[in-house]
Amino acid sequence: KQEVTQIPAALSVPEGENLVLNCSFTDSAIYNLQWFRQDPGKGLTSLLLIQSSQREQTSGRLNASLDKSSGRSTLYIAASQPGDSATYLCAVNPSGGSYIPTFGRGTSLIVHP
Amino acid sequence: DGGITQSPKYLFRKEGQNVTLSCEQNLNHDAMYWYRQDPGQGLRLIYYSQIVNDFQKGDIAEGYSVSREKKESFPLTVTSAQKNPTAFYLCASSIGTSIVHFGPGTRLTVT
């Protein structure tokens, strides 16, 4: 059974820092991997989707990389801002047709001014 | 704009009562999902449906029931058999392998 782990569980940084959030998964037979953002009391918003054949995806100050063979993905946030404060979750979709994602528990990020 | 709506945003019930959470989507997505989120536990899958009139149990289906009579609608009933129903419930949808969209969630409190 796929297991997804996110490290660290919580992170507090000053504004302007570059950040790396980590996601690891146990089964490398994945179809794609997705990063989400969740604000307190809200639903999840998709940030980036990486197909298994891709190495990275970029959107603005966000860059996600994928190393399928080692079971790792990182989300890089450049020049962090207080508005980036949220919980970031990664989700792994398995190959094989079921497309039922497995979620990590998330990294809770606070960026203070 | 297309999206997923969940209602109500907050729901309060007495123990022993069944309660139904609404989830509607106008994205024309085939697949719909119900997740439960508890503090520090991430998202756990309750039920999912990949086509109308068909649904499968997820990891924590006991005490819950669903129906999928229309493509747009996937209501979740929390029954009195669910031992610890107080949680944040999220509905989601997807088409094929593309991005999963989430609704805003319903916070259920049972006392």
PDB file of C-alpha atoms in Angstrom:
ATOM      1  CA  LYS A   1       0.000   0.000   0.000  1.00  0.00           C
ATOM      2  CA  GLN A   2       1.308   3.411  -0.970  1.00  0.00           C
ATOM      3  CA  GLU A   3       2.488   5.578   1.913  1.00  0.00           C
ATOM      4  CA  VAL A   4       3.215   9.270   1.517  1.00  0.00           C
ATOM      5  CA  THR A   5       5.313  11.145   4.054  1.00  0.00           C
ATOM      6  CA  GLN A   6       5.877  14.886   4.247  1.00  0.00           C
ATOM      7  CA  ILE A   7       8.745  16.460   6.106  1.00  0.00           C
ATOM      8  CA  PRO A   8       8.815  18.735   7.989  1.00  0.00           C
ATOM      9  CA  ALA A   9       5.344  18.642   9.554  1.00  0.00           C
ATOM     10  CA  ALA A  10       5.605  22.338  10.405  1.00  0.00           C
ATOM     11  CA  LEU A  11       7.850  25.182   9.367  1.00  0.00           C
ATOM     12  CA  SER A  12       8.112  28.796  10.492  1.00  0.00           C
ATOM     13  CA  VAL A  13      10.354  31.166   8.543  1.00  0.00           C
ATOM     14  CA  PRO A  14      10.907  34.898   8.097  1.00  0.00           C
ATOM     15  CA  GLU A  15       9.645  36.572   4.965  1.00  0.00           C
ATOM     16  CA  GLY A  16      11.998  36.395   1.976  1.00  0.00           C
ATOM     17  CA  GLU A  17      13.483  32.967   2.637  1.00  0.00           C
ATOM     18  CA  ASN A  18      13.635  30.277  -0.021  1.00  0.00           C
ATOM     19  CA  LEU A  19      11.936  27.096   1.165  1.00  0.00           C
ATOM     20  CA  VAL A  20      12.015  23.402   0.367  1.00  0.00           C
ATOM     21  CA  LEU A  21       9.157  21.111   1.333  1.00  0.00           C
ATOM     22  CA  ASN A  22       9.673  17.387   0.998  1.00  0.00           C
ATOM     23  CA  CYS A  23       7.373  14.552  -0.013  1.00  0.00           C
ATOM     24  CA  SER A  24       8.412  10.895  -0.149  1.00  0.00           C
ATOM     25  CA  PHE A  25       6.429   7.879  -1.301  1.00  0.00           C
ATOM     26  CA  THR A  26       7.018   4.170  -0.924  1.00  0.00           C
ATOM     27  CA  ASP A  27       5.756   2.806  -4.259  1.00  0.00           C
ATOM     28  CA  SER A  28       7.423   4.275  -7.334  1.00  0.00           C
ATOM     29  CA  ALA A  29       4.693   2.936  -9.661  1.00  0.00           C
ATOM     30  CA  ILE A  30       2.969   6.287  -9.883  1.00  0.00           C
ATOM     31  CA  TYR A  31       1.057   8.006 -12.668  1.00  0.00           C
ATOM     32  CA  ASN A  32       1.518  11.527 -11.396  1.00  0.00           C
ATOM     33  CA  LEU A  33       2.126  13.585  -8.294  1.00  0.00           C
ATOM     34  CA  GLN A  34       0.326  16.716  -7.267  1.00  0.00           C
ATOM     35  CA  TRP A  35       0.980  19.513  -4.778  1.00  0.00           C
ATOM     36  CA  PHE A  36      -1.927  21.263  -3.077  1.00  0.00           C
ATOM     37  CA  ARG A  37      -2.337  24.249  -0.802  1.00  0.00           C
ATOM     38  CA  GLN A  38      -4.912  24.381   1.981  1.00  0.00           C
ATOM     39  CA  ASP A  39      -5.794  27.511   3.926  1.00  0.00           C
ATOM     40  CA  PRO A  40      -7.315  27.029   7.416  1.00  0.00           C
ATOM     41  CA  GLY A  41     -10.899  25.804   7.236  1.00  0.00           C
ATOM     42  CA  LYS A  42     -10.898  25.693   3.433  1.00  0.00           C
ATOM     43  CA  GLY A  43     -10.722  23.125   0.681  1.00  0.00           C
ATOM     44  CA  LEU A  44      -7.558  22.210  -1.223  1.00  0.00           C
ATOM     45  CA  THR A  45      -6.295  24.167  -4.200  1.00  0.00           C
ATOM     46  CA  SER A  46      -4.123  22.457  -6.776  1.00  0.00           C
ATOM     47  CA  LEU A  47      -0.722  24.114  -7.250  1.00  0.00           C
ATOM     48  CA  LEU A  48       1.288  21.843  -9.517  1.00  0.00           C
ATOM     49  CA  LEU A  49       0.828  18.508 -11.257  1.00  0.00           C
ATOM     50  CA  ILE A  50       3.846  16.470 -12.356  1.00  0.00           C
ATOM     51  CA  GLN A  51       3.426  13.506 -14.650  1.00  0.00           C
ATOM     52  CA  SER A  52       5.631  10.487 -13.938  1.00  0.00           C
ATOM     53  CA  SER A  53       7.611  11.154 -17.112  1.00  0.00           C
ATOM     54  CA  GLN A  54       8.438  14.714 -16.048  1.00  0.00           C
ATOM     55  CA  ARG A  55      11.221  15.932 -13.795  1.00  0.00           C
ATOM     56  CA  GLU A  56       9.764  19.266 -12.724  1.00  0.00           C
ATOM     57  CA  GLN A  57       6.999  21.800 -13.084  1.00  0.00           C
ATOM     58  CA  THR A  58       7.067  25.528 -12.400  1.00  0.00           C
ATOM     59  CA  SER A  59       4.393  28.080 -11.623  1.00  0.00           C
ATOM     60  CA  GLY A  60       5.507  31.544 -10.635  1.00  0.00           C
ATOM     61  CA  ARG A  61       7.598  31.302  -7.460  1.00  0.00           C
ATOM     62  CA  LEU A  62       6.810  27.598  -7.092  1.00  0.00           C
ATOM     63  CA  ASN A  63       8.874  24.767  -8.519  1.00  0.00           C
ATOM     64  CA  ALA A  64       8.143  21.102  -7.953  1.00  0.00           C
ATOM     65  CA  SER A  65      10.564  18.326  -8.819  1.00  0.00           C
ATOM     66  CA  LEU A  66      10.027  14.610  -9.052  1.00  0.00           C
ATOM     67  CA  ASP A  67      12.497  11.755  -8.715  1.00  0.00           C
ATOM     68  CA  LYS A  68      10.303   8.734  -9.226  1.00  0.00           C
ATOM     69  CA  SER A  69      13.042   6.150  -8.825  1.00  0.00           C
ATOM     70  CA  SER A  70      13.949   7.397  -5.367  1.00  0.00           C
ATOM     71  CA  GLY A  71      10.345   8.095  -4.376  1.00  0.00           C
ATOM     72  CA  ARG A  72      10.796  11.797  -3.722  1.00  0.00           C
ATOM     73  CA  SER A  73       9.325  15.118  -4.677  1.00  0.00           C
ATOM     74  CA  THR A  74      10.227  18.578  -3.468  1.00  0.00           C
ATOM     75  CA  LEU A  75       8.286  21.817  -3.579  1.00  0.00           C
ATOM     76  CA  TYR A  76      10.535  24.845  -3.754  1.00  0.00           C
ATOM     77  CA  ILE A  77       9.066  28.222  -2.798  1.00  0.00           C
ATOM     78  CA  ALA A  78      11.190  31.195  -3.751  1.00  0.00           C
ATOM     79  CA  ALA A  79      11.198  34.465  -1.827  1.00  0.00           C
ATOM     80  CA  SER A  80       8.494  33.437   0.609  1.00  0.00           C
ATOM     81  CA  GLN A  81       5.754  35.895   1.575  1.00  0.00           C
ATOM     82  CA  PRO A  82       3.271  35.989   4.485  1.00  0.00           C
ATOM     83  CA  GLY A  83       0.531  35.125   1.989  1.00  0.00           C
ATOM     84  CA  ASP A  84       2.249  31.774   1.430  1.00  0.00           C
ATOM     85  CA  SER A  85       1.278  30.734   4.955  1.00  0.00           C
ATOM     86  CA  ALA A  86      -0.854  27.610   4.592  1.00  0.00           C
ATOM     87  CA  THR A  87      -0.647  23.827   4.715  1.00  0.00           C
ATOM     88  CA  TYR A  88       0.926  22.177   1.691  1.00  0.00           C
ATOM     89  CA  LEU A  89      -0.043  18.620   0.816  1.00  0.00           C
ATOM     90  CA  CYS A  90       1.295  16.258  -1.787  1.00  0.00           C
ATOM     91  CA  ALA A  91      -0.788  13.509  -3.360  1.00  0.00           C
ATOM     92  CA  VAL A  92       0.368  10.539  -5.400  1.00  0.00           C
ATOM     93  CA  ASN A  93      -1.792   8.947  -8.091  1.00  0.00           C
ATOM     94  CA  PRO A  94      -0.944   5.299  -8.753  1.00  0.00           C
ATOM     95  CA  SER A  95      -0.387   3.835 -12.181  1.00  0.00           C
ATOM     96  CA  GLY A  96      -2.646   0.959 -13.138  1.00  0.00           C
ATOM     97  CA  GLY A  97      -5.886   2.831 -13.739  1.00  0.00           C
ATOM     98  CA  SER A  98      -7.482   3.423 -10.348  1.00  0.00           C
ATOM     99  CA  TYR A  99      -6.463   7.106 -10.078  1.00  0.00           C
ATOM    100  CA  ILE A 100      -7.253   7.171  -6.375  1.00  0.00           C
ATOM    101  CA  PRO A 101      -4.694   9.554  -4.900  1.00  0.00           C
ATOM    102  CA  THR A 102      -2.885   8.929  -1.616  1.00  0.00           C
ATOM    103  CA  PHE A 103      -2.262  12.103   0.373  1.00  0.00           C
ATOM    104  CA  GLY A 104       0.482  13.029   2.758  1.00  0.00           C
ATOM    105  CA  ARG A 105      -0.364  14.708   6.053  1.00  0.00           C
ATOM    106  CA  GLY A 106       0.956  18.029   4.898  1.00  0.00           C
ATOM    107  CA  THR A 107       3.502  20.628   5.945  1.00  0.00           C
ATOM    108  CA  SER A 108       2.101  23.583   7.879  1.00  0.00           C
ATOM    109  CA  LEU A 109       3.986  26.716   6.804  1.00  0.00           C
ATOM    110  CA  ILE A 110       4.032  30.067   8.566  1.00  0.00           C
ATOM    111  CA  VAL A 111       5.879  32.955   6.936  1.00  0.00           C
ATOM    112  CA  HIS A 112       6.173  35.851   9.357  1.00  0.00           C
ATOM    113  CA  PRO A 113       6.888  39.456   8.327  1.00  0.00           C
TER     114      PRO A 113
ATOM    115  CA  ASP B   1     -17.452  29.449 -13.380  1.00  0.00           C
ATOM    116  CA  GLY B   2     -17.203  25.711 -12.871  1.00  0.00           C
ATOM    117  CA  GLY B   3     -16.589  24.285  -9.461  1.00  0.00           C
ATOM    118  CA  ILE B   4     -17.715  22.174  -6.547  1.00  0.00           C
ATOM    119  CA  THR B   5     -20.183  23.360  -3.941  1.00  0.00           C
ATOM    120  CA  GLN B   6     -20.677  21.812  -0.542  1.00  0.00           C
ATOM    121  CA  SER B   7     -23.432  22.701   1.816  1.00  0.00           C
ATOM    122  CA  PRO B   8     -23.774  23.602   4.534  1.00  0.00           C
ATOM    123  CA  LYS B   9     -20.416  25.032   5.584  1.00  0.00           C
ATOM    124  CA  TYR B  10     -21.093  24.209   9.259  1.00  0.00           C
ATOM    125  CA  LEU B  11     -23.414  21.489  10.517  1.00  0.00           C
ATOM    126  CA  PHE B  12     -24.371  20.610  14.068  1.00  0.00           C
ATOM    127  CA  ARG B  13     -26.177  17.418  15.040  1.00  0.00           C
ATOM    128  CA  LYS B  14     -27.049  15.473  18.123  1.00  0.00           C
ATOM    129  CA  GLU B  15     -25.523  12.060  18.625  1.00  0.00           C
ATOM    130  CA  GLY B  16     -27.671   9.303  17.155  1.00  0.00           C
ATOM    131  CA  GLN B  17     -29.015  11.367  14.254  1.00  0.00           C
ATOM    132  CA  ASN B  18     -28.210  10.698  10.627  1.00  0.00           C
ATOM    133  CA  VAL B  19     -27.046  13.695   8.613  1.00  0.00           C
ATOM    134  CA  THR B  20     -26.533  14.204   4.870  1.00  0.00           C
ATOM    135  CA  LEU B  21     -23.794  16.402   3.421  1.00  0.00           C
ATOM    136  CA  SER B  22     -24.352  17.820  -0.030  1.00  0.00           C
ATOM    137  CA  CYS B  23     -21.787  17.885  -2.845  1.00  0.00           C
ATOM    138  CA  GLU B  24     -22.576  19.273  -6.301  1.00  0.00           C
ATOM    139  CA  GLN B  25     -20.228  19.864  -9.248  1.00  0.00           C
ATOM    140  CA  ASN B  26     -20.761  21.555 -12.613  1.00  0.00           C
ATOM    141  CA  LEU B  27     -17.388  20.532 -14.048  1.00  0.00           C
ATOM    142  CA  ASN B  28     -18.817  17.538 -15.957  1.00  0.00           C
ATOM    143  CA  HIS B  29     -16.322  15.354 -14.104  1.00  0.00           C
ATOM    144  CA  ASP B  30     -16.833  11.601 -14.050  1.00  0.00           C
ATOM    145  CA  ALA B  31     -15.227  10.768 -10.716  1.00  0.00           C
ATOM    146  CA  MET B  32     -16.209  12.124  -7.316  1.00  0.00           C
ATOM    147  CA  TYR B  33     -14.702  11.500  -3.894  1.00  0.00           C
ATOM    148  CA  TRP B  34     -15.453  12.042  -0.214  1.00  0.00           C
ATOM    149  CA  TYR B  35     -12.603  12.596   2.212  1.00  0.00           C
ATOM    150  CA  ARG B  36     -12.517  13.092   5.932  1.00  0.00           C
ATOM    151  CA  GLN B  37      -9.865  15.347   7.471  1.00  0.00           C
ATOM    152  CA  ASP B  38      -8.942  15.314  11.156  1.00  0.00           C
ATOM    153  CA  PRO B  39      -6.208  17.421  12.730  1.00  0.00           C
ATOM    154  CA  GLY B  40      -2.804  15.883  12.132  1.00  0.00           C
ATOM    155  CA  GLN B  41      -4.195  12.931  10.168  1.00  0.00           C
ATOM    156  CA  GLY B  42      -4.304  14.197   6.613  1.00  0.00           C
ATOM    157  CA  LEU B  43      -7.059  13.187   4.210  1.00  0.00           C
ATOM    158  CA  ARG B  44      -8.706   9.781   4.463  1.00  0.00           C
ATOM    159  CA  LEU B  45     -10.895   8.422   1.682  1.00  0.00           C
ATOM    160  CA  ILE B  46     -14.463   7.503   2.651  1.00  0.00           C
ATOM    161  CA  TYR B  47     -16.125   6.662  -0.686  1.00  0.00           C
ATOM    162  CA  TYR B  48     -15.507   7.315  -4.339  1.00  0.00           C
ATOM    163  CA  SER B  49     -17.545   7.016  -7.504  1.00  0.00           C
ATOM    164  CA  GLN B  50     -16.086   6.813 -10.999  1.00  0.00           C
ATOM    165  CA  ILE B  51     -19.415   6.685 -12.830  1.00  0.00           C
ATOM    166  CA  VAL B  52     -23.094   7.319 -12.189  1.00  0.00           C
ATOM    167  CA  ASN B  53     -24.887   4.580 -10.223  1.00  0.00           C
ATOM    168  CA  ASP B  54     -21.597   3.041  -9.097  1.00  0.00           C
ATOM    169  CA  PHE B  55     -19.439   3.717  -6.047  1.00  0.00           C
ATOM    170  CA  GLN B  56     -16.761   1.984  -3.995  1.00  0.00           C
ATOM    171  CA  LYS B  57     -15.739   2.045  -0.360  1.00  0.00           C
ATOM    172  CA  GLY B  58     -12.571   3.843   0.594  1.00  0.00           C
ATOM    173  CA  ASP B  59     -10.389   3.262   3.623  1.00  0.00           C
ATOM    174  CA  ILE B  60     -12.897   4.394   6.270  1.00  0.00           C
ATOM    175  CA  ALA B  61     -16.388   3.679   4.851  1.00  0.00           C
ATOM    176  CA  GLU B  62     -17.903   2.206   8.024  1.00  0.00           C
ATOM    177  CA  GLY B  63     -20.753   4.364   9.306  1.00  0.00           C
ATOM    178  CA  TYR B  64     -21.134   6.267   6.039  1.00  0.00           C
ATOM    179  CA  SER B  65     -23.289   5.830   2.945  1.00  0.00           C
ATOM    180  CA  VAL B  66     -23.426   7.541  -0.459  1.00  0.00           C
ATOM    181  CA  SER B  67     -25.454   7.621  -3.637  1.00  0.00           C
ATOM    182  CA  ARG B  68     -24.610   8.678  -7.191  1.00  0.00           C
ATOM    183  CA  GLU B  69     -27.874   9.048  -9.078  1.00  0.00           C
ATOM    184  CA  LYS B  70     -26.680  12.023 -11.128  1.00  0.00           C
ATOM    185  CA  LYS B  71     -23.260  12.898 -12.506  1.00  0.00           C
ATOM    186  CA  GLU B  72     -23.326  16.257 -10.772  1.00  0.00           C
ATOM    187  CA  SER B  73     -24.268  15.072  -7.277  1.00  0.00           C
ATOM    188  CA  PHE B  74     -22.610  12.811  -4.700  1.00  0.00           C
ATOM    189  CA  PRO B  75     -24.261  13.211  -1.269  1.00  0.00           C
ATOM    190  CA  LEU B  76     -22.721  11.650   1.830  1.00  0.00           C
ATOM    191  CA  THR B  77     -24.819  10.415   4.748  1.00  0.00           C
ATOM    192  CA  VAL B  78     -23.153  10.148   8.127  1.00  0.00           C
ATOM    193  CA  THR B  79     -25.121   7.558  10.046  1.00  0.00           C
ATOM    194  CA  SER B  80     -25.479   7.004  13.755  1.00  0.00           C
ATOM    195  CA  ALA B  81     -23.192   3.991  13.336  1.00  0.00           C
ATOM    196  CA  GLN B  82     -20.189   6.279  12.774  1.00  0.00           C
ATOM    197  CA  LYS B  83     -18.488   6.326  16.166  1.00  0.00           C
ATOM    198  CA  ASN B  84     -16.633   9.611  15.870  1.00  0.00           C
ATOM    199  CA  PRO B  85     -18.292  11.728  13.179  1.00  0.00           C
ATOM    200  CA  THR B  86     -17.029  15.156  14.201  1.00  0.00           C
ATOM    201  CA  ALA B  87     -14.605  16.167  11.432  1.00  0.00           C
ATOM    202  CA  PHE B  88     -14.048  18.293   8.353  1.00  0.00           C
ATOM    203  CA  TYR B  89     -15.498  16.649   5.243  1.00  0.00           C
ATOM    204  CA  LEU B  90     -14.179  17.393   1.755  1.00  0.00           C
ATOM    205  CA  CYS B  91     -15.730  16.481  -1.569  1.00  0.00           C
ATOM    206  CA  ALA B  92     -13.590  16.306  -4.701  1.00  0.00           C
ATOM    207  CA  SER B  93     -13.925  15.495  -8.377  1.00  0.00           C
ATOM    208  CA  SER B  94     -11.701  14.537 -11.275  1.00  0.00           C
ATOM    209  CA  ILE B  95     -11.900  13.492 -14.905  1.00  0.00           C
ATOM    210  CA  GLY B  96      -9.557  10.767 -16.033  1.00  0.00           C
ATOM    211  CA  THR B  97      -6.171  11.434 -14.518  1.00  0.00           C
ATOM    212  CA  SER B  98      -6.379  15.204 -14.521  1.00  0.00           C
ATOM    213  CA  ILE B  99      -6.338  17.560 -11.602  1.00  0.00           C
ATOM    214  CA  VAL B 100      -8.584  16.775  -8.669  1.00  0.00           C
ATOM    215  CA  HIS B 101     -10.772  19.714  -7.685  1.00  0.00           C
ATOM    216  CA  PHE B 102     -11.967  20.168  -4.120  1.00  0.00           C
ATOM    217  CA  GLY B 103     -15.015  21.791  -2.631  1.00  0.00           C
ATOM    218  CA  PRO B 104     -14.803  24.251   0.292  1.00  0.00           C
ATOM    219  CA  GLY B 105     -15.660  21.576   2.872  1.00  0.00           C
ATOM    220  CA  THR B 106     -18.311  21.009   5.540  1.00  0.00           C
ATOM    221  CA  ARG B 107     -17.394  21.052   9.214  1.00  0.00           C
ATOM    222  CA  LEU B 108     -19.638  18.603  11.071  1.00  0.00           C
ATOM    223  CA  THR B 109     -19.930  18.733  14.845  1.00  0.00           C
ATOM    224  CA  VAL B 110     -21.840  16.020  16.664  1.00  0.00           C
ATOM    225  CA  THR B 111     -22.574  16.431  20.368  1.00  0.00           C
TER     226      THR B 111
END
